[in-house]
N, CA, C and O atoms as a MOPAC input file, in Angstrom:
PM7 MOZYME 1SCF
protein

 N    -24.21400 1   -49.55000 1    57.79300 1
 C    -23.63200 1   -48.91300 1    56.63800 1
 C    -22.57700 1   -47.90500 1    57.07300 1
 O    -22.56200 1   -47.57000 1    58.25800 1
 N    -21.80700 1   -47.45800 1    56.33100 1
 C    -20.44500 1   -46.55300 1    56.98300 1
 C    -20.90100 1   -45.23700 1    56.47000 1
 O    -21.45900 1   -44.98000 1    55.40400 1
 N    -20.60200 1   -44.57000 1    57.30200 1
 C    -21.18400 1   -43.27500 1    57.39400 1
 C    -21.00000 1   -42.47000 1    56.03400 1
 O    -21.83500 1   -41.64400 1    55.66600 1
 N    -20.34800 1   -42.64100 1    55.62600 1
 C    -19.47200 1   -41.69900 1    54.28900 1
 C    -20.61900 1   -42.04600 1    53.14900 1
 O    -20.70500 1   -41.34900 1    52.13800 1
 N    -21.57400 1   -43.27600 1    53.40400 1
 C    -22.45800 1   -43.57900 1    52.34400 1
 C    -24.08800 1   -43.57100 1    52.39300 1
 O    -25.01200 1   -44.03500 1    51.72400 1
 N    -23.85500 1   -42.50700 1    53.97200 1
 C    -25.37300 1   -42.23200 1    54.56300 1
 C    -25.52800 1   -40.82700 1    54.67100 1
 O    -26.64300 1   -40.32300 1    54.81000 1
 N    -24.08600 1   -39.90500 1    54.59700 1
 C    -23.97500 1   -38.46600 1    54.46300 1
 C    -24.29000 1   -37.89300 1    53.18200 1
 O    -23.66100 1   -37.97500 1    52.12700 1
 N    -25.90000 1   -37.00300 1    53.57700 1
 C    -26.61500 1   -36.38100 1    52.63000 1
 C    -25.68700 1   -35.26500 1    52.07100 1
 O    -25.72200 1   -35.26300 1    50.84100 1
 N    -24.91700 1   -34.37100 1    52.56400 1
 C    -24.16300 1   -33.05600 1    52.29100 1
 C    -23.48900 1   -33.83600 1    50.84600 1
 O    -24.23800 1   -33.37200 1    49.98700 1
 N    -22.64400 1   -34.62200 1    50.21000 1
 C    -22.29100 1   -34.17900 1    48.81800 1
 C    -23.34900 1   -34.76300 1    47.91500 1
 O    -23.32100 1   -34.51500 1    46.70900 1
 N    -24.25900 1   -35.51000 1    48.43400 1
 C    -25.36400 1   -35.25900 1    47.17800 1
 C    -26.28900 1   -33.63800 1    47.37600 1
 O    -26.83900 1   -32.99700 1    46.48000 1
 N    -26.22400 1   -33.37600 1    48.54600 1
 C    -27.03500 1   -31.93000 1    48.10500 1
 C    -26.35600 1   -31.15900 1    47.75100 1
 O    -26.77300 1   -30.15600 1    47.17200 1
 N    -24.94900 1   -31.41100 1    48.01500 1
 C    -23.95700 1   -29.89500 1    47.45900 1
 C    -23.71700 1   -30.24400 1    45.94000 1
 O    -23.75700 1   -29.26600 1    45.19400 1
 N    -23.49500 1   -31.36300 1    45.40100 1
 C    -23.61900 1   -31.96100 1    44.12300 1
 C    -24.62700 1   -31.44700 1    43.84000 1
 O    -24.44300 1   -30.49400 1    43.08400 1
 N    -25.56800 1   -31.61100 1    44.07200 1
 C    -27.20700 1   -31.28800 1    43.40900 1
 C    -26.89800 1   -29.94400 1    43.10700 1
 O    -26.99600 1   -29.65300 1    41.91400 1
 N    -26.52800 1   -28.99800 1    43.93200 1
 C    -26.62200 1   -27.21000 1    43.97000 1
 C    -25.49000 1   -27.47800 1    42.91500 1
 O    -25.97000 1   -27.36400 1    41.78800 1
 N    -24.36500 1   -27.74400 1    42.89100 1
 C    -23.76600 1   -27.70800 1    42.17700 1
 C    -23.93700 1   -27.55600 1    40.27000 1
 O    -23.57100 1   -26.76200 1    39.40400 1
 N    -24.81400 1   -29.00300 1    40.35400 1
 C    -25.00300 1   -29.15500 1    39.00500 1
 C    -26.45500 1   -28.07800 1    38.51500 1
 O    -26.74400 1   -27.83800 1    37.34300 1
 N    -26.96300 1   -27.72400 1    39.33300 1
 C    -28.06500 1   -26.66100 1    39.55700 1
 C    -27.39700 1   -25.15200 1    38.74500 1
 O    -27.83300 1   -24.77300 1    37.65800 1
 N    -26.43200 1   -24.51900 1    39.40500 1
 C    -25.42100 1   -23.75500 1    39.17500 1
 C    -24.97700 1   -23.63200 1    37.48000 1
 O    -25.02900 1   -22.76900 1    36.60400 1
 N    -24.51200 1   -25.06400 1    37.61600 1
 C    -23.98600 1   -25.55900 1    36.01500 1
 C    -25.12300 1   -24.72800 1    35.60100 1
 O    -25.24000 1   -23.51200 1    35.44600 1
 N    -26.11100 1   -25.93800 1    35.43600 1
 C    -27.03800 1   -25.55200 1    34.30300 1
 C    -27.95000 1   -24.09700 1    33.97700 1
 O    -28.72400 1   -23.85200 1    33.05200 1
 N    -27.47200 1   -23.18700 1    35.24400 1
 C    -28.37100 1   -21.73200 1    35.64400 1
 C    -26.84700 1   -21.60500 1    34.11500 1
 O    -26.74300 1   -21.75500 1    32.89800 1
 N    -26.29700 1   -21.36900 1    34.89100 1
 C    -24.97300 1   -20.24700 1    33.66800 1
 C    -25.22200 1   -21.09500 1    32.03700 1
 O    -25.23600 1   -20.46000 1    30.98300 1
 N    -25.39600 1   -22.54600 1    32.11000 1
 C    -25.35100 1   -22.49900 1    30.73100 1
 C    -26.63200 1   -22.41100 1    30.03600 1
 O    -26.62800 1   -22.54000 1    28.81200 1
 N    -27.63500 1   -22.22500 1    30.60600 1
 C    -28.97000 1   -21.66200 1    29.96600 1
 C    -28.61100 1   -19.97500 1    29.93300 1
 O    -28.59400 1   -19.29900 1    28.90500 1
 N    -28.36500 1   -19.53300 1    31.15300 1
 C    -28.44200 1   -18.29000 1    30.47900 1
 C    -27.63300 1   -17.59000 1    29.95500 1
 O    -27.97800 1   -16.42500 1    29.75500 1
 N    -25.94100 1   -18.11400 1    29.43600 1
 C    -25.35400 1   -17.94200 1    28.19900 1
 C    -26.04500 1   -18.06300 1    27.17600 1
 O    -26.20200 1   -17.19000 1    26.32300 1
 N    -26.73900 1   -19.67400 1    27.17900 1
 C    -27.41800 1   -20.06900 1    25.87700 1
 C    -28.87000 1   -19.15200 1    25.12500 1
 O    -29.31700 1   -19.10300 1    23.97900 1
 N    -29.28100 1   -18.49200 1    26.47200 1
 C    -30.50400 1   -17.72200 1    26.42200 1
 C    -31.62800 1   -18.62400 1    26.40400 1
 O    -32.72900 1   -18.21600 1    26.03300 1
 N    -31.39100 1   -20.17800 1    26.88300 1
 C    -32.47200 1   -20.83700 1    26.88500 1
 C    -33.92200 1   -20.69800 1    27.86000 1
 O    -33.76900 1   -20.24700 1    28.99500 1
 N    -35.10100 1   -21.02700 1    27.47900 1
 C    -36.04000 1   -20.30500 1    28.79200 1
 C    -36.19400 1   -20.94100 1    29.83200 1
 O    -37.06200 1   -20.56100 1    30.61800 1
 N    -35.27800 1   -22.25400 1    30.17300 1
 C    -35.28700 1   -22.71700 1    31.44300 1
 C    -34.02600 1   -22.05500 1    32.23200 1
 O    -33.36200 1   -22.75800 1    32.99400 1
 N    -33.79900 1   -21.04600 1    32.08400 1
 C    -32.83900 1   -20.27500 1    32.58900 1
 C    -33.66200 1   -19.89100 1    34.11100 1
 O    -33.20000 1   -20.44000 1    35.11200 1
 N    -34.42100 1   -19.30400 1    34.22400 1
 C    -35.32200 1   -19.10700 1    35.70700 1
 C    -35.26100 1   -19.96100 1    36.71700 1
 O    -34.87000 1   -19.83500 1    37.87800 1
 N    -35.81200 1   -21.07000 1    35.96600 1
 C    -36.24300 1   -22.90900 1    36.98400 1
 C    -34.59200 1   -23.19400 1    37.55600 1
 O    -34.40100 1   -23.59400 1    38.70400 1
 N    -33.44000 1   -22.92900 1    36.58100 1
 C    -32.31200 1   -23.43200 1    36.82400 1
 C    -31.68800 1   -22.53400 1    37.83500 1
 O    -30.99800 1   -23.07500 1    38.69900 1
 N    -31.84500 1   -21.09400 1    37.85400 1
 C    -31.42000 1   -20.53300 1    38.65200 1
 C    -32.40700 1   -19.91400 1    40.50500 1
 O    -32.05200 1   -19.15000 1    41.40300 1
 N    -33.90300 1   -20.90900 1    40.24100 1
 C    -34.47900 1   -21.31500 1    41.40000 1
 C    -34.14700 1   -22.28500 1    42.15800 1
 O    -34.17400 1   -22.29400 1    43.38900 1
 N    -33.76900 1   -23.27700 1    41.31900 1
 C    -32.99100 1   -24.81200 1    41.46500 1
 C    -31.53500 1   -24.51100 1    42.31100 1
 O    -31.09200 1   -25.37200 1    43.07200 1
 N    -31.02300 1   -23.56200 1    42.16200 1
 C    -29.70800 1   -22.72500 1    42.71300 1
 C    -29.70200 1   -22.46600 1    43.74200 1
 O    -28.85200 1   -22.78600 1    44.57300 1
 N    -31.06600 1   -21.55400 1    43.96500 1
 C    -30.96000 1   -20.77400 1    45.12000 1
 C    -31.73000 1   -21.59400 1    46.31200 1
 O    -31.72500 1   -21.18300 1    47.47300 1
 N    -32.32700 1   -22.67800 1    45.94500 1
 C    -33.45700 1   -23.65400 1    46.94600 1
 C    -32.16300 1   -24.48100 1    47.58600 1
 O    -31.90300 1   -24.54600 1    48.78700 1
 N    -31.34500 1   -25.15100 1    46.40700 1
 C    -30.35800 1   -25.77400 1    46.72900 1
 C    -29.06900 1   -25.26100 1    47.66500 1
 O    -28.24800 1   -26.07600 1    48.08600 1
 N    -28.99100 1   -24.11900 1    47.89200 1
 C    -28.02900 1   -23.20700 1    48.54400 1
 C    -29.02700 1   -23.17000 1    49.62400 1
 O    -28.42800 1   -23.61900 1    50.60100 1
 N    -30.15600 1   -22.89200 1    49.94900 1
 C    -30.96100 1   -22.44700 1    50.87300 1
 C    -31.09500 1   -23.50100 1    51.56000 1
 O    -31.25400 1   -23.22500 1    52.74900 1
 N    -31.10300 1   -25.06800 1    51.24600 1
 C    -31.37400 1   -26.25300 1    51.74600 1
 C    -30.16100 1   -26.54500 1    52.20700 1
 O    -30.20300 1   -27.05500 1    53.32700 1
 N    -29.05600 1   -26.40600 1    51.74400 1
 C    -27.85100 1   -26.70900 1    51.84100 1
 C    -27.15700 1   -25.73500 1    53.37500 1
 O    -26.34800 1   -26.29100 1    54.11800 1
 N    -27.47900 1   -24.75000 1    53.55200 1
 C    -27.52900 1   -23.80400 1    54.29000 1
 C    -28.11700 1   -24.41500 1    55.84300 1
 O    -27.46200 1   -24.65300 1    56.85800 1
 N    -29.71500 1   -24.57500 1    55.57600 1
 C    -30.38100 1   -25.40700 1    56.52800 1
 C    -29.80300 1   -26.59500 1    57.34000 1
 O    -29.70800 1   -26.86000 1    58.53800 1
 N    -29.48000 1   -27.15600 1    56.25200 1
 C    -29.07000 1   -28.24900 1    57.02300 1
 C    -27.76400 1   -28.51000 1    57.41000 1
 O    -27.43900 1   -29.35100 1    58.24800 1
 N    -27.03900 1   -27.80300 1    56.81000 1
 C    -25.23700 1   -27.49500 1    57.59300 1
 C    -26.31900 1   -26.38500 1    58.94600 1
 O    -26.71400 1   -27.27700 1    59.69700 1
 N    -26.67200 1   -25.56100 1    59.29500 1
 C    -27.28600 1   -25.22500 1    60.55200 1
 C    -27.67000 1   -26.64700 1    61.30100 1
 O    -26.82800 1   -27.21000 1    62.00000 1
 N    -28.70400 1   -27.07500 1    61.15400 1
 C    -29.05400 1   -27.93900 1    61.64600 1
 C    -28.00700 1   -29.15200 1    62.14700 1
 O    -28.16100 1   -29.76000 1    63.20600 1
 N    -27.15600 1   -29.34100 1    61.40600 1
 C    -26.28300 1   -30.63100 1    61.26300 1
 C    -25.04900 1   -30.04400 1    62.66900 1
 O    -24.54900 1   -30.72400 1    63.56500 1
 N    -24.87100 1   -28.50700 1    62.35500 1
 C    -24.06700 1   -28.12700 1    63.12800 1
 C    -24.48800 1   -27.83600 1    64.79700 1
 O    -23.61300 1   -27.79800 1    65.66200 1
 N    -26.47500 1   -27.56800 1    65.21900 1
 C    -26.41300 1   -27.79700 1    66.24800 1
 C    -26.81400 1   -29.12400 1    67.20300 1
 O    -27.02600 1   -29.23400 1    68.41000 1
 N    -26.81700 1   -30.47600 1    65.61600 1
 C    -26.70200 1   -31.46200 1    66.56700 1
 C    -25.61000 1   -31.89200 1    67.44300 1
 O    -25.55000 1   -32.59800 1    68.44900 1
 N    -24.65900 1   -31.15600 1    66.64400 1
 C    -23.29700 1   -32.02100 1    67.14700 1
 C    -23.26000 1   -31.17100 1    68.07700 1
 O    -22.43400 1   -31.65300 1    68.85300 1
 N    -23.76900 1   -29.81500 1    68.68600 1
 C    -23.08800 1   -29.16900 1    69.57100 1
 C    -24.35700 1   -30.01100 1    71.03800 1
 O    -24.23100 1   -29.84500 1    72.25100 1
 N    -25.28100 1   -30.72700 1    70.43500 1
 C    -26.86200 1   -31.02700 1    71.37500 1
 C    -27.57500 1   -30.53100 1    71.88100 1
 O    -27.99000 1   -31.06800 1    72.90800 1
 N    -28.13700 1   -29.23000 1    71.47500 1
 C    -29.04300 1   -28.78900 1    71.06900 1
 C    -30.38500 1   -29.60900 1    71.14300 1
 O    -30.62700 1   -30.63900 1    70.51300 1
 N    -31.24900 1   -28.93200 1    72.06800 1
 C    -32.34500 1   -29.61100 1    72.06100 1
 C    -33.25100 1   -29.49700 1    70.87000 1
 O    -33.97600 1   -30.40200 1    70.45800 1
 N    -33.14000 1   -28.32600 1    70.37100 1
 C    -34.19000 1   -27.92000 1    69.13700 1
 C    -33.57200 1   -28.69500 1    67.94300 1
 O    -34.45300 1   -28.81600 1    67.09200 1
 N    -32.54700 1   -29.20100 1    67.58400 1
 C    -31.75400 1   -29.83700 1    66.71300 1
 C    -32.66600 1   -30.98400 1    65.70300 1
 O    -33.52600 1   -31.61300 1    66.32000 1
 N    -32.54700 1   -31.24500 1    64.41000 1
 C    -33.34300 1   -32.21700 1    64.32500 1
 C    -32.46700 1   -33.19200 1    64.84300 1
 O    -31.35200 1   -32.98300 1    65.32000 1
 N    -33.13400 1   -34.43400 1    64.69800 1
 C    -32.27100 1   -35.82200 1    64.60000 1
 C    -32.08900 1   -36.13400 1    63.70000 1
 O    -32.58500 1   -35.80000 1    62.62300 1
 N    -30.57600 1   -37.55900 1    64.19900 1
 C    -30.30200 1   -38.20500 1    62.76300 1
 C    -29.76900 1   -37.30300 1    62.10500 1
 O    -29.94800 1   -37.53000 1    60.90800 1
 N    -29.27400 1   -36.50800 1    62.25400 1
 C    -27.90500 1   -35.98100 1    61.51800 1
 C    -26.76800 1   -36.36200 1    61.93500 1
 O    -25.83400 1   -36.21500 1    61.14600 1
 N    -26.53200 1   -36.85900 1    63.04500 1
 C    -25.16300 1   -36.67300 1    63.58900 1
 C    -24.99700 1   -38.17600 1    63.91500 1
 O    -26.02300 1   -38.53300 1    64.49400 1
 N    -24.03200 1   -39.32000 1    63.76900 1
 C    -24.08800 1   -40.83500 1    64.02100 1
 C    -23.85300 1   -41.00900 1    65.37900 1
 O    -22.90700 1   -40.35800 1    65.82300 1
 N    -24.40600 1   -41.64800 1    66.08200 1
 C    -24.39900 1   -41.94400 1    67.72300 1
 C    -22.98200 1   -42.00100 1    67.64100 1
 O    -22.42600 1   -42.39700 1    66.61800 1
 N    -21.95500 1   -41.39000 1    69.31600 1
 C    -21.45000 1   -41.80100 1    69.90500 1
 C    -21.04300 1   -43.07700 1    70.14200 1
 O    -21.92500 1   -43.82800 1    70.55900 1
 N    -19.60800 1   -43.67900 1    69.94400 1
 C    -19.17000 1   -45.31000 1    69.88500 1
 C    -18.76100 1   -45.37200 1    71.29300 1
 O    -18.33600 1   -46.42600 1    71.76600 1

């Protein structure tokens, strides 16, 4: 498969993204999922965070690094 369609980063930054959305328009709206949406925010930033770390010390090789972030060497 080509890499561009195995790279997790814009579905999780999408995800935080639309997370975001819905924090501001609940709590314009004053709706009570305003909390969940703006936990949904901060997990998603926090995950998103993680794994740009992680992603960044595979490529440098890093033993502690997970795997499978980074596509083998051609």
């Amino acid at each position: 498969m080509p890499a561009r369609w195995t790279d997790p980063a814009p579905v999780i930054g999408g995800g935080t993204v639309a997370f975001a959305a819905a924090a501001v328009a609940a709590t314009v709206a004053e709706w009570s999922i305003a909390p969940t949406a703006w936990a949904g925010t901060a997990l998603g930033a926090l995950g998103f965070g993680l794994f740009a770390l992680q992603r960044r010390a595979a490529r440098r090789g890093r033993r502690t690094a997970q795997k499978g972030l980074v596509p083998p060497p051609v």
